[in-house]
CSV table of C-alpha atoms and ligand atoms in Angstrom, one decimal:
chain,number,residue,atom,x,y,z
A,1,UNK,CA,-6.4,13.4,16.0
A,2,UNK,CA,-9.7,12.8,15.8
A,3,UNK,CA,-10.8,9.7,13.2
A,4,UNK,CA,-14.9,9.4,14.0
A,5,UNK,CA,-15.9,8.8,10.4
A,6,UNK,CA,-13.1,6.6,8.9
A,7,UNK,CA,-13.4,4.5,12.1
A,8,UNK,CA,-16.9,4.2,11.0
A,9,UNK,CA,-16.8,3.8,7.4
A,10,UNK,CA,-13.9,1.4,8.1
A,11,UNK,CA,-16.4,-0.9,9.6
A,12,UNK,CA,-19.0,-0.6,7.6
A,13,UNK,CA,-16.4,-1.5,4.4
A,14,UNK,CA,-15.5,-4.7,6.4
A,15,UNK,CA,-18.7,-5.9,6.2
A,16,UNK,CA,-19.1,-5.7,2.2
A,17,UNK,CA,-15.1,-5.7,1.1
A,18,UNK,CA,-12.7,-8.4,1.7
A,19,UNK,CA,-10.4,-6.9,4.9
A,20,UNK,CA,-12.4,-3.5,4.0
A,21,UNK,CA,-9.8,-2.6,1.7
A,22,UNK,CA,-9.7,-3.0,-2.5
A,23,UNK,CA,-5.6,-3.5,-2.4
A,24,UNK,CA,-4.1,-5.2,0.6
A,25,UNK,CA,-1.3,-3.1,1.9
A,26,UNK,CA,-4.2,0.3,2.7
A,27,UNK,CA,-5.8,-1.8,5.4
A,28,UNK,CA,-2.7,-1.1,7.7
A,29,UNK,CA,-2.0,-4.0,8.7
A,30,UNK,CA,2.1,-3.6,8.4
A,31,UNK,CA,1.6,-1.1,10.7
A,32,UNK,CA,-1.5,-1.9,13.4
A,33,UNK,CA,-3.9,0.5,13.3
A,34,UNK,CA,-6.8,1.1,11.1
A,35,UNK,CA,-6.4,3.1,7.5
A,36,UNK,CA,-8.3,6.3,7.5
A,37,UNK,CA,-10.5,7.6,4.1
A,38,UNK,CA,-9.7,10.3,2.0
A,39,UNK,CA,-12.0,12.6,1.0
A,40,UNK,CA,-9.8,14.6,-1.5
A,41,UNK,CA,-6.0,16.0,-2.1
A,42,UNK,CA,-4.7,18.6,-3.8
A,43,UNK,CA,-0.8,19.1,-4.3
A,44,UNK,CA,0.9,17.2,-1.8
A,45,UNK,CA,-1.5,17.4,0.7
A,46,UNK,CA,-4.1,14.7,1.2
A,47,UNK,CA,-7.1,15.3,3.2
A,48,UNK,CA,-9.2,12.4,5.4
A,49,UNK,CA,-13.2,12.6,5.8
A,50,UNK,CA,-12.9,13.6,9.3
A,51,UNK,CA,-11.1,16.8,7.6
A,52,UNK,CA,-7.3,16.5,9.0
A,53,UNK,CA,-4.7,17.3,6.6
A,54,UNK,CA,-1.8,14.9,5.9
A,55,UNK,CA,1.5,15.9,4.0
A,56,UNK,CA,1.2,12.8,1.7
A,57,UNK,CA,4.7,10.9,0.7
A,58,UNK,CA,2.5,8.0,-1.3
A,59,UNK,CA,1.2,9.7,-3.8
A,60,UNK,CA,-0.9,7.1,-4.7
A,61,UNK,CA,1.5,4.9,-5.1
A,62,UNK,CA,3.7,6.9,-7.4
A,63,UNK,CA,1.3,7.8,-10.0
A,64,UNK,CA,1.4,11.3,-8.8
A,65,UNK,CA,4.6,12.8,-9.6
A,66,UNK,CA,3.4,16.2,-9.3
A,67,UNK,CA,1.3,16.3,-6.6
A,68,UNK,CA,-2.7,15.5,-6.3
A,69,UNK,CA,-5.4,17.3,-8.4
A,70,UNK,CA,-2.8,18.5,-10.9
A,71,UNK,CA,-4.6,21.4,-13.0
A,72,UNK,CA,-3.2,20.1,-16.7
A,73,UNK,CA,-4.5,16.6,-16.0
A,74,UNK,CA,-8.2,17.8,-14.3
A,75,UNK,CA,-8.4,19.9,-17.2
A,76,UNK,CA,-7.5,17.0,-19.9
A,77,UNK,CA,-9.8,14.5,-18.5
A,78,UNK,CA,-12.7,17.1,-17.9
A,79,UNK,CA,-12.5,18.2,-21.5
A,80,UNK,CA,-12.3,14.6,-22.6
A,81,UNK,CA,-14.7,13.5,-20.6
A,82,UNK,CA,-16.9,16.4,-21.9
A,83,UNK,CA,-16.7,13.7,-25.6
A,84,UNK,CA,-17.2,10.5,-24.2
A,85,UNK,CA,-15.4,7.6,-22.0
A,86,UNK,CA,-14.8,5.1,-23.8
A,87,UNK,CA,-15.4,3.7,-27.3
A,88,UNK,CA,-13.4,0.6,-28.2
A,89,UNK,CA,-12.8,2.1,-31.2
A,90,UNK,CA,-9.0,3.5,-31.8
A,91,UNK,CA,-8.6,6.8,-30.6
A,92,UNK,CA,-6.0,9.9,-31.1
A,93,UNK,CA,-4.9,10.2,-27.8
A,94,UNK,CA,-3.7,6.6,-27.8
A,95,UNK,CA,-1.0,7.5,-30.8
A,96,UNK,CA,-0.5,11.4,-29.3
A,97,UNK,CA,0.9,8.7,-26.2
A,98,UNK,CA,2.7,6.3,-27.6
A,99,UNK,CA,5.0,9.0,-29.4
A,100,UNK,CA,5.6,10.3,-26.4
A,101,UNK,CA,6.9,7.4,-24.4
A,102,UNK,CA,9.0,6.2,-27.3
A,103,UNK,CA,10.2,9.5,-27.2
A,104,UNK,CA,10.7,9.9,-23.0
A,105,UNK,CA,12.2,6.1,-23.1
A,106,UNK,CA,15.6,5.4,-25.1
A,107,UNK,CA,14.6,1.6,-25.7
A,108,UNK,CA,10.7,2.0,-27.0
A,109,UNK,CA,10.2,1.2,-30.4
A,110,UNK,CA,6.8,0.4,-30.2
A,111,UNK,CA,4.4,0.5,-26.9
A,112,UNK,CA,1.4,-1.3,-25.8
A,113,UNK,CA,-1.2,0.1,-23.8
A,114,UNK,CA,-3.0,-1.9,-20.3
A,115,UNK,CA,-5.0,-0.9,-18.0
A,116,UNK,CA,-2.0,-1.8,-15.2
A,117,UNK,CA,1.1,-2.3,-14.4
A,118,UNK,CA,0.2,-6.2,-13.4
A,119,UNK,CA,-1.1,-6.6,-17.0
A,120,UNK,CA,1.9,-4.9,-18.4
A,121,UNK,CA,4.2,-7.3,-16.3
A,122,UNK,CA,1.8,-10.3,-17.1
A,123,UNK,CA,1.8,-9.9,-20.9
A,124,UNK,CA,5.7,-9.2,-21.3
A,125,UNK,CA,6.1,-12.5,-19.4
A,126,UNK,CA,3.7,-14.2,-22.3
A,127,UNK,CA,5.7,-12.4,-24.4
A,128,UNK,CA,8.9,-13.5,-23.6
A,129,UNK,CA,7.7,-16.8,-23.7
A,130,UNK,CA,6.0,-16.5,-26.9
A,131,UNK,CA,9.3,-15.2,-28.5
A,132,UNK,CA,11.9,-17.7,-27.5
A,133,UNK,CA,9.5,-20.7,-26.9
A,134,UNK,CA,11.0,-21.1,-23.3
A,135,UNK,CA,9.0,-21.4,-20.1
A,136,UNK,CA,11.2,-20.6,-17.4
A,137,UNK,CA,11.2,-16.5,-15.7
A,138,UNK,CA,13.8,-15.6,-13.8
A,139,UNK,CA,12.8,-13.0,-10.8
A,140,UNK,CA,14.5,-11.9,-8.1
A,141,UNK,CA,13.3,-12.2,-4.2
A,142,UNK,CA,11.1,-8.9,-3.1
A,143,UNK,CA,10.3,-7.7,-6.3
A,144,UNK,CA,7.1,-7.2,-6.9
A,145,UNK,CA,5.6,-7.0,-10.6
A,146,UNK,CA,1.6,-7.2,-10.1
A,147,UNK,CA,-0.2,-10.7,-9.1
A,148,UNK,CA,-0.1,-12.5,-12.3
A,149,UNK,CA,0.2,-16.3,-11.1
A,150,UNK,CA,4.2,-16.8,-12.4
A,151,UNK,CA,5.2,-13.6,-10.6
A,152,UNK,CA,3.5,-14.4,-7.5
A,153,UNK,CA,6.5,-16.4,-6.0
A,154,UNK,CA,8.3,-14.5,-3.2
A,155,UNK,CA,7.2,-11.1,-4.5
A,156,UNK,CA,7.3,-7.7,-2.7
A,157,UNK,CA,4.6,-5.1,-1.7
A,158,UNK,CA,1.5,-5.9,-0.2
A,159,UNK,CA,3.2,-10.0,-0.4
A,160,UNK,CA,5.8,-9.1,1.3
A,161,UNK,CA,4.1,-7.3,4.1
A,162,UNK,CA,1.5,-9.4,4.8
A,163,UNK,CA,3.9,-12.9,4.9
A,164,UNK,CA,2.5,-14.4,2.0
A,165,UNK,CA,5.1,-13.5,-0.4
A,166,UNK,CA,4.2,-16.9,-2.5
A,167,UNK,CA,0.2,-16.9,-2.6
A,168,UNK,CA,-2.4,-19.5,-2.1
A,169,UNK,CA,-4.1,-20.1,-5.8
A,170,UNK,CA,-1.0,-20.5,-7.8
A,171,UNK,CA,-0.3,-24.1,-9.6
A,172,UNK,CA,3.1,-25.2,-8.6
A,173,UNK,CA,2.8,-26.6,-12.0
A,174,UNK,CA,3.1,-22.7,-13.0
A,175,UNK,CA,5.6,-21.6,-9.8
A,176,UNK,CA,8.3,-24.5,-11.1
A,177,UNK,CA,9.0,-22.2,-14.2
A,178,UNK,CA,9.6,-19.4,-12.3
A,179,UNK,CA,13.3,-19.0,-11.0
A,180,UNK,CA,13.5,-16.9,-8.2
A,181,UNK,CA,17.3,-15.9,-7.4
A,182,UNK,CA,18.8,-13.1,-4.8
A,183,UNK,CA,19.1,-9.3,-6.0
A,184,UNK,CA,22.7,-8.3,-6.3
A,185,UNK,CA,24.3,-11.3,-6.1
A,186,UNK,CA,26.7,-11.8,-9.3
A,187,UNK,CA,27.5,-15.7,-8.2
A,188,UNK,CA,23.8,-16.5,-7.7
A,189,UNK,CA,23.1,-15.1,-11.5
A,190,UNK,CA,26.4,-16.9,-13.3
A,191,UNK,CA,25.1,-20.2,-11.3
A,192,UNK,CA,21.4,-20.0,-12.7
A,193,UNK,CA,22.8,-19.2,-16.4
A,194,UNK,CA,25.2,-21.3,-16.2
A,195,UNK,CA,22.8,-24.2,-15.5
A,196,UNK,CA,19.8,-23.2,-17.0
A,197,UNK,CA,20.5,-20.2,-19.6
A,198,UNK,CA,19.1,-22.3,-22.4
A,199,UNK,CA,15.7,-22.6,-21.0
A,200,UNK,CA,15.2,-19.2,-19.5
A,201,UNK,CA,12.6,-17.0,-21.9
A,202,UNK,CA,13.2,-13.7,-20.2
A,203,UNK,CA,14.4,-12.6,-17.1
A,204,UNK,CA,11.9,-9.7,-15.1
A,205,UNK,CA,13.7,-7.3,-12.8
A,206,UNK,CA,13.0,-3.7,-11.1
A,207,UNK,CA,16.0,-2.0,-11.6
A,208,UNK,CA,16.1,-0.4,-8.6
A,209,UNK,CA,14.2,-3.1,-6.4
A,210,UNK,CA,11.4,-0.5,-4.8
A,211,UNK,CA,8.6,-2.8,-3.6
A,212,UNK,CA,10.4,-4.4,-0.2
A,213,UNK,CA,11.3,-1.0,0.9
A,214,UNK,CA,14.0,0.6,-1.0
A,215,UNK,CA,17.7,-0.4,-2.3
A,216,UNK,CA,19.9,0.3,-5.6
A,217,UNK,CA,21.7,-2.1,-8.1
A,218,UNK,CA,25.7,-2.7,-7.2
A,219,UNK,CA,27.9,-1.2,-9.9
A,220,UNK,CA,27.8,-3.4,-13.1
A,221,UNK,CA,25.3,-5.8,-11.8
A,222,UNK,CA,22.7,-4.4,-14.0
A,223,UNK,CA,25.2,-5.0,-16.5
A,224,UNK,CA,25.6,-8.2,-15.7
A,225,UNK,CA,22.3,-9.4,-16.4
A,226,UNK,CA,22.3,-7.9,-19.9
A,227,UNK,CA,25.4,-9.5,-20.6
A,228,UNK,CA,24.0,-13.0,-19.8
A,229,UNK,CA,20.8,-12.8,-21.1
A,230,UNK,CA,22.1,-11.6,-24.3
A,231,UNK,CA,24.4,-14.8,-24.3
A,232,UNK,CA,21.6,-16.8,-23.4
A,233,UNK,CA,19.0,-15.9,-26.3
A,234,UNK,CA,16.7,-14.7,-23.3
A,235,UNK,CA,14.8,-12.0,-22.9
A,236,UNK,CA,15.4,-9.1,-20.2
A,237,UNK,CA,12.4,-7.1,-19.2
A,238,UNK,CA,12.7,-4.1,-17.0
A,239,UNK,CA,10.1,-3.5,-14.8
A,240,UNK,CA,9.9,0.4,-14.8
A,241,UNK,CA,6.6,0.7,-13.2
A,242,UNK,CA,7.9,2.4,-10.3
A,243,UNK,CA,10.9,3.7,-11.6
A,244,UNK,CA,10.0,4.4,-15.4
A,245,UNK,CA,9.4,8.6,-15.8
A,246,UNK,CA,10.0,8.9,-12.0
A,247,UNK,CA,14.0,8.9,-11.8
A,248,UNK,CA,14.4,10.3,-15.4
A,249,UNK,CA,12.4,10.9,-18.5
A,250,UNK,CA,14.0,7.5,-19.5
A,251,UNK,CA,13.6,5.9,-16.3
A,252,UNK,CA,16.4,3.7,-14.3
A,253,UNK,CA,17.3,2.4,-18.2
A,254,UNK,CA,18.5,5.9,-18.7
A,255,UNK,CA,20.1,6.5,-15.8
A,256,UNK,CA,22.1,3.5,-15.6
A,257,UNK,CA,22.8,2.9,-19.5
A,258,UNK,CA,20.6,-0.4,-19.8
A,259,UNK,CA,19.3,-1.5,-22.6
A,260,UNK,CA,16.4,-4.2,-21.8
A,261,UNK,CA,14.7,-5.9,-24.6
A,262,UNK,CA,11.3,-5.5,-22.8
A,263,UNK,CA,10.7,-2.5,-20.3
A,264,UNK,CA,6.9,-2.3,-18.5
A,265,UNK,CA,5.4,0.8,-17.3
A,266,UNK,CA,2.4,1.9,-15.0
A,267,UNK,CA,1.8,4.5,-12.3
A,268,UNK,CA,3.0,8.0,-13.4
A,269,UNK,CA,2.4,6.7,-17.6
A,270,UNK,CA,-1.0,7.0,-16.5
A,271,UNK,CA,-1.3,10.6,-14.2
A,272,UNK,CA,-3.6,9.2,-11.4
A,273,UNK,CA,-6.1,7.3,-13.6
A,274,UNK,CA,-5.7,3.0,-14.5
A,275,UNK,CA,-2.8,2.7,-17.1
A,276,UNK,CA,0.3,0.1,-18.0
A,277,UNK,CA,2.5,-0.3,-20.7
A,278,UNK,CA,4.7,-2.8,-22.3
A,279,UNK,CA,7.1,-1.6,-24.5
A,280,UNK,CA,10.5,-2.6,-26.6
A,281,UNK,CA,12.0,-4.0,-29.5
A,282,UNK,CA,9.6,-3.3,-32.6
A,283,UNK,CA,10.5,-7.5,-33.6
A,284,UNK,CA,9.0,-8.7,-30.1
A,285,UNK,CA,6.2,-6.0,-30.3
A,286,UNK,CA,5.3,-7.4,-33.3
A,287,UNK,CA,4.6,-10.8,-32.2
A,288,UNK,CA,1.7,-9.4,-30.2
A,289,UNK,CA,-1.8,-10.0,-31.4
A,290,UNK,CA,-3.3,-8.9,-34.1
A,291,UNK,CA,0.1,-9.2,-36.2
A,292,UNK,CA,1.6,-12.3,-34.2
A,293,UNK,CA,0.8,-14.9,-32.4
A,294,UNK,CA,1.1,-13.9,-28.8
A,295,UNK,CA,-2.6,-12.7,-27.6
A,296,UNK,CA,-2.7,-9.5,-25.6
A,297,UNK,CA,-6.3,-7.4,-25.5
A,298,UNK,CA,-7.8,-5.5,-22.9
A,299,UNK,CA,-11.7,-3.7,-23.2
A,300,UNK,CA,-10.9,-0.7,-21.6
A,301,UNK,CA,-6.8,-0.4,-23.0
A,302,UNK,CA,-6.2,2.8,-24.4
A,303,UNK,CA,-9.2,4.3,-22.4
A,304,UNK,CA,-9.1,7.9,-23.6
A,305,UNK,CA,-9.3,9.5,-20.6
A,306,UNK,CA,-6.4,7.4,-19.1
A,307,UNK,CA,-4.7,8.4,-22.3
A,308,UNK,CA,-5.3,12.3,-21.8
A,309,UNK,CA,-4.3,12.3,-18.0
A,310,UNK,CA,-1.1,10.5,-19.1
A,311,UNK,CA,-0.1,12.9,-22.1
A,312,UNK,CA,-0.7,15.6,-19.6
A,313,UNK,CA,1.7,13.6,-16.7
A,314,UNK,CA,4.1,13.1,-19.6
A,315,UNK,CA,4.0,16.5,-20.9
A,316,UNK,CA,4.9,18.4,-17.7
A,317,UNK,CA,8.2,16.5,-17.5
A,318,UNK,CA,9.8,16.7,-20.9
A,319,UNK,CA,11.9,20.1,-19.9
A,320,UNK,CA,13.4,17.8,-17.4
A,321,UNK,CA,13.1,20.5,-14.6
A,322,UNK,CA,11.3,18.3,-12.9
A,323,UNK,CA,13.7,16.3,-12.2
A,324,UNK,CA,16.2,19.0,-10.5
A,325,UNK,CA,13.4,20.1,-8.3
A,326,UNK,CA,13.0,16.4,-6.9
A,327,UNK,CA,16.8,15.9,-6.3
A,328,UNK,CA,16.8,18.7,-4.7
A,329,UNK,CA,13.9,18.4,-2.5
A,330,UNK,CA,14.8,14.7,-2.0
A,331,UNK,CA,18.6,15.4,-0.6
A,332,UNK,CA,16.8,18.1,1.4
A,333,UNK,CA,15.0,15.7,3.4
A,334,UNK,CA,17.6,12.6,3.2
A,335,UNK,CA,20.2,14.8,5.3
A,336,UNK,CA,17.8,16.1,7.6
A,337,UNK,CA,16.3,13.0,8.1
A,338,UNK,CA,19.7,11.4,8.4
A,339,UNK,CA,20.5,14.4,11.1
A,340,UNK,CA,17.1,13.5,13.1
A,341,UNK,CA,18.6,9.4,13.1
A,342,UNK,CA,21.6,9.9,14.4
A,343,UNK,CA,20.3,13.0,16.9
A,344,UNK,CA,18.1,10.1,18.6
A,345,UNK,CA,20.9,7.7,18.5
A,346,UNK,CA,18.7,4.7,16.6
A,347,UNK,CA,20.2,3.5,13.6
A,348,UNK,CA,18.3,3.9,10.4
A,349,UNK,CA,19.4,2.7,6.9
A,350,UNK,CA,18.6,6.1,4.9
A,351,UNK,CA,18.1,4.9,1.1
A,352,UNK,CA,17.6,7.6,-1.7
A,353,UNK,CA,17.4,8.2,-5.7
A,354,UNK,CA,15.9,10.7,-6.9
A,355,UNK,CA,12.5,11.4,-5.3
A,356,UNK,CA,12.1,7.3,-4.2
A,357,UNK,CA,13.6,7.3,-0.5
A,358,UNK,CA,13.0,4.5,2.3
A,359,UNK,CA,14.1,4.1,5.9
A,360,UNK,CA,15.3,1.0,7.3
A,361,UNK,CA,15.3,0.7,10.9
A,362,UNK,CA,18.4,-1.5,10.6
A,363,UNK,CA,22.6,-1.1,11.7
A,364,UNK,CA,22.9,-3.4,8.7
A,365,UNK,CA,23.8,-2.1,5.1
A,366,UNK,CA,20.8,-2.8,2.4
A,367,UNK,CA,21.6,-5.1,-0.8
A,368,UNK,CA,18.9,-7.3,-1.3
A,369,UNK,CA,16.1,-8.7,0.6
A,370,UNK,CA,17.2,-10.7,3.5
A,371,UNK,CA,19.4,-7.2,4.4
A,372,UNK,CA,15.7,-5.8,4.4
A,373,UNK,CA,14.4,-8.4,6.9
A,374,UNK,CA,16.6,-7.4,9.4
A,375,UNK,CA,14.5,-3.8,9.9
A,376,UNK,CA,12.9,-3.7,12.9
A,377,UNK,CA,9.4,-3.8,11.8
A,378,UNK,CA,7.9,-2.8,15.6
A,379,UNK,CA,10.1,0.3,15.5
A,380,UNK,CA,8.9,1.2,11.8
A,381,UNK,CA,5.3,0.6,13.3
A,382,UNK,CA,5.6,2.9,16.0
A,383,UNK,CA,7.4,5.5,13.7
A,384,UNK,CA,4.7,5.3,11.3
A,385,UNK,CA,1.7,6.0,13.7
A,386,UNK,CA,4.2,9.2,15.1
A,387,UNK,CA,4.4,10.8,11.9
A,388,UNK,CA,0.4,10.4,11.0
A,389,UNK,CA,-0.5,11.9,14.4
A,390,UNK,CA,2.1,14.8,13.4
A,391,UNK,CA,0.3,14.7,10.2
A,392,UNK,CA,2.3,13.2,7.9
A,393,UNK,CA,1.5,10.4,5.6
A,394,UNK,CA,4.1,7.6,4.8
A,395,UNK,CA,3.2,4.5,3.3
A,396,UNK,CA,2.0,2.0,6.2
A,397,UNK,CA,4.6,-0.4,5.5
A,398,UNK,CA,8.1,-0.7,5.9
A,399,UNK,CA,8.7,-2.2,3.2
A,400,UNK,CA,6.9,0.1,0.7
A,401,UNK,CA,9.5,3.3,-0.8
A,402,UNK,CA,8.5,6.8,-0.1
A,403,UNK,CA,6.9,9.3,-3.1
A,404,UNK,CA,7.9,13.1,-3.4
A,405,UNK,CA,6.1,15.0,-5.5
A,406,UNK,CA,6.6,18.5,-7.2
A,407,UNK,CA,4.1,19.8,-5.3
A,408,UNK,CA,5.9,19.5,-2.0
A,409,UNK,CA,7.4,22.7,-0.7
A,410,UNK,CA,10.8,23.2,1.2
A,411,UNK,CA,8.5,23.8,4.2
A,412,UNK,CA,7.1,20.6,3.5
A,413,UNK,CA,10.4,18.8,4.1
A,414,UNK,CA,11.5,21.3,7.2
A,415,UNK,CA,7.6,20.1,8.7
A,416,UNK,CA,8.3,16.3,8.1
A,417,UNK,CA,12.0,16.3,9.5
A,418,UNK,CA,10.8,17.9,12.6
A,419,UNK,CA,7.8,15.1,12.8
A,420,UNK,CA,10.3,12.7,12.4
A,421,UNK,CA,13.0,14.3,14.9
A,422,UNK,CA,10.0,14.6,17.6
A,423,UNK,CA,8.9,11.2,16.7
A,424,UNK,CA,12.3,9.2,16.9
A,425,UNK,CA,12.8,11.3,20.4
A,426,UNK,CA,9.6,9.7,21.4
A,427,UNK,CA,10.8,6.3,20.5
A,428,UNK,CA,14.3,6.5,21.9
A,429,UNK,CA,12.6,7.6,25.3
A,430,UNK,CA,10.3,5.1,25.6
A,431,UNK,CA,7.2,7.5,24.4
A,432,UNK,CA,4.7,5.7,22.1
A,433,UNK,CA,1.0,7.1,21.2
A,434,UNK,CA,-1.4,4.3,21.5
A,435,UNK,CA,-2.5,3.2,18.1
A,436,UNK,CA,-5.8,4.2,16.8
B,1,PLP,C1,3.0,-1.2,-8.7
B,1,PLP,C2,3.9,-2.1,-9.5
B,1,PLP,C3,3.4,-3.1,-10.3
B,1,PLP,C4,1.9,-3.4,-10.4
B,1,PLP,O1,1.2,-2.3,-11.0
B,1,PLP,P1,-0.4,-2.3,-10.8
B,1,PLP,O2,-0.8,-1.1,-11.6
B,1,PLP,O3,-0.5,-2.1,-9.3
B,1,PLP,O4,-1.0,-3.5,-11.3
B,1,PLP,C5,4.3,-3.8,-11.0
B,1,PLP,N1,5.6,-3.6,-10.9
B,1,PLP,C6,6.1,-2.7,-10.1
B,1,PLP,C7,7.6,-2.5,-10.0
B,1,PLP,C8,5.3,-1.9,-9.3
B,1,PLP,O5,5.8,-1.0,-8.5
């Protein structure tokens, strides 16, 4: 495959953008290699500027639940655009919004809008705090929600890939309030309530953990945490960036019968353009400026553009078809992609809900993060550069979770499990590409 011109853009950015890249996991360097540039996308195809075609299982990250260049949201931001792109002035599409997501999400009684999931994350965390006069966060190891300085400590994502899951820049003044305990582990959660319930202000979680590759809740431990923090007088905020519109109209809250105080949103809330949301109890929402005392703002919140691409995202899931068509093409390619593991004899942890899949190269079952660790992250490496020269696009990390989109097709998935049956082959007999 031929690369000339993101080889040479790529060098050209690293002269005028830190590592060349604007978020750290795109430069690649999970995998080895260099990222390539897109030069546009359409359905669930992405293209790069040298013109080869990818089958694209990012989506950008999640936003872009069904598929790239989807013609209701072009439309809604071309015609908004057409008016305007931004006043700072209260808009309709903000409300037209905000009545939808209280209506997708069982637990919204009033939202805020941000301009990303980070800021979501970083203002429920203020607001738990604000609400209960606690300092102390509880989070759990590999989950990522944003940089905001108090989530920052053994996070997921780009963190995570890059070995600096606790960054440089953050007080330890500010890291001693946050708690960070093991996913999944019932013990570790009585022991930390136990001993410190009556200082914890909220406690942040992904429900289904998504940023240090891919792996679901244990029966009733999602329960467990409500349970406690109800006891406790703390706050429990789902993070449902990933997750939130993705796995059901009422995210992983619906799906597993949780009822957080707090849930934040981001990605598909905002259909490809820069868009969070916090959202919850009316009483907490209300603490937010300009009624309370808790200060939230944002210049460009409530952008109306972002808020027309998201009403069209939103609106395109509400007959919940959506969702049938992703289970189906996600257990499509978890069985045949389970089939191409075991054909090559090299053991893979297959992970799935919904559309959200990840592979571990691991024997070892996956709960939590150390499970995670033991993937063989050389192995994902040389998987990962198999599938892009077959022409298939998986997140360049192995600890990042894979996107399907409605967009993909049935020969989509037949395409990438025969990549990925070619491509094990190659690793089981010893066959690697060199890396470009
Ligand atoms: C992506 C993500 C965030 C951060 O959202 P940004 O829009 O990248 O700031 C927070 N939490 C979770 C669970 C995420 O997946």
């Amino acid at each position: 495959m031929k690369r000339d011109r993101s080889v040479q853009l790529f060098a050209e950015a690293l002269k005028v953008i830190p590592g060349g890249v604007n978020s750290p996991v795109r430069a690649f360097r999970g995998v080895g290699g260099q990222p390539f540039f897109a030069q546009r996308a359409s359905g669930a195809r992405v293209w790069d500027v040298d013109d080869n075609a990818y089958i694209d299982y990012v989506g950008t990250w999640g936003p872009a639940i069904h598929g790239h260049a989807f013609a209701p949201i072009i439309r809604a931001v071309q015609e908004t655009a057409e008016r305007g792109t931004s006043f700072g002035i209260p808009n309709p599409l903000e409300v037209e919004l905000a009545k939808l997501v209280l209506a997708f999400v069982p637990t919204a009684e009033k939202v805020r809008f941000t301009n990303s999931g980070t800021e979501a994350c970083m203002s429920a965390i203020r607001l738990a705090r604000g609400a209960t006069g606690r300092d102390v966060i509880v989070k759990f190891a590999g989950c990522y929600h944003g940089h905001a300085d108090s989530l920052l400590v053994k996070a997921g994502s780009g963190a995570l890939t890059l070995g600096n899951p606790d960054s440089a820049g953050v007080p330890a003044d500010l890291a001693r309030h946050t708690l960070v305990l093991p996913f999944n582990e019932p013990e570790a959660l009585r022991a930390a309530f136990a001993e410190h319930g009556a200082r914890i202000a909220g406690v942040i979680v992904e429900p289904v953990p998504a940023n240090a590759g891919l792996y679901l809740p244990r029966p009733g431990y999602l329960e467990l945490l409500r349970e406690l923090t109800a006891q406790s007088g703390s706050i429990l905020i789902l993070d449902e960036v990933m997750t939130g519109f993705r796995l059901a109209p009422g995210g992983a809250q619906e799906v597993f019968g949780i009822r957080p105080d707090l849930s934040t949103f981001g990605k598909i809330i905002g259909g490809g353009l820069p868009v969070g949301a916090l959202a919850g109890r009316a009483d907490l929402m209300d603490l937010l400026a300009p009624l309370g005392p808790v200060y939230q703002a944002g210049t460009l919140s409530g952008n109306p553009l972002a808020m027309a691409a998201g009403i069209a995202a939103l609106k395109a899931l509400q007959d919940r078809v959506a969702y049938q068509r992703l289970e189906q093409l996600g257990a499509a390619l978890e069985s045949g992609l389970r089939r191409a593991a075991k054909q090559a004899g090299i053991p893979v942890q297959l992970q799935r809900i919904g559309s959200l899949f990840c592979g571990y190269f691991t024997s070892q079952p996956v709960w939590n993060l150390d499970d995670a660790m033991s993937s063989d992250r050389g192995r994902f490496a040389q998987f990962f550069h198999g599938m892009l020269e077959r022409g298939i696009y998986l997140a360049p990390s192995q600890f990042e979770a894979g996107f399907i989109s409605t967009a993909h097709t049935e020969q989509d998935i037949e395409q990438t499990i025969r990549a990925a049956s070619d491509t094990l082959g190659d690793i089981q007999s010893g066959r690697t590409r060199p890396v470009v």
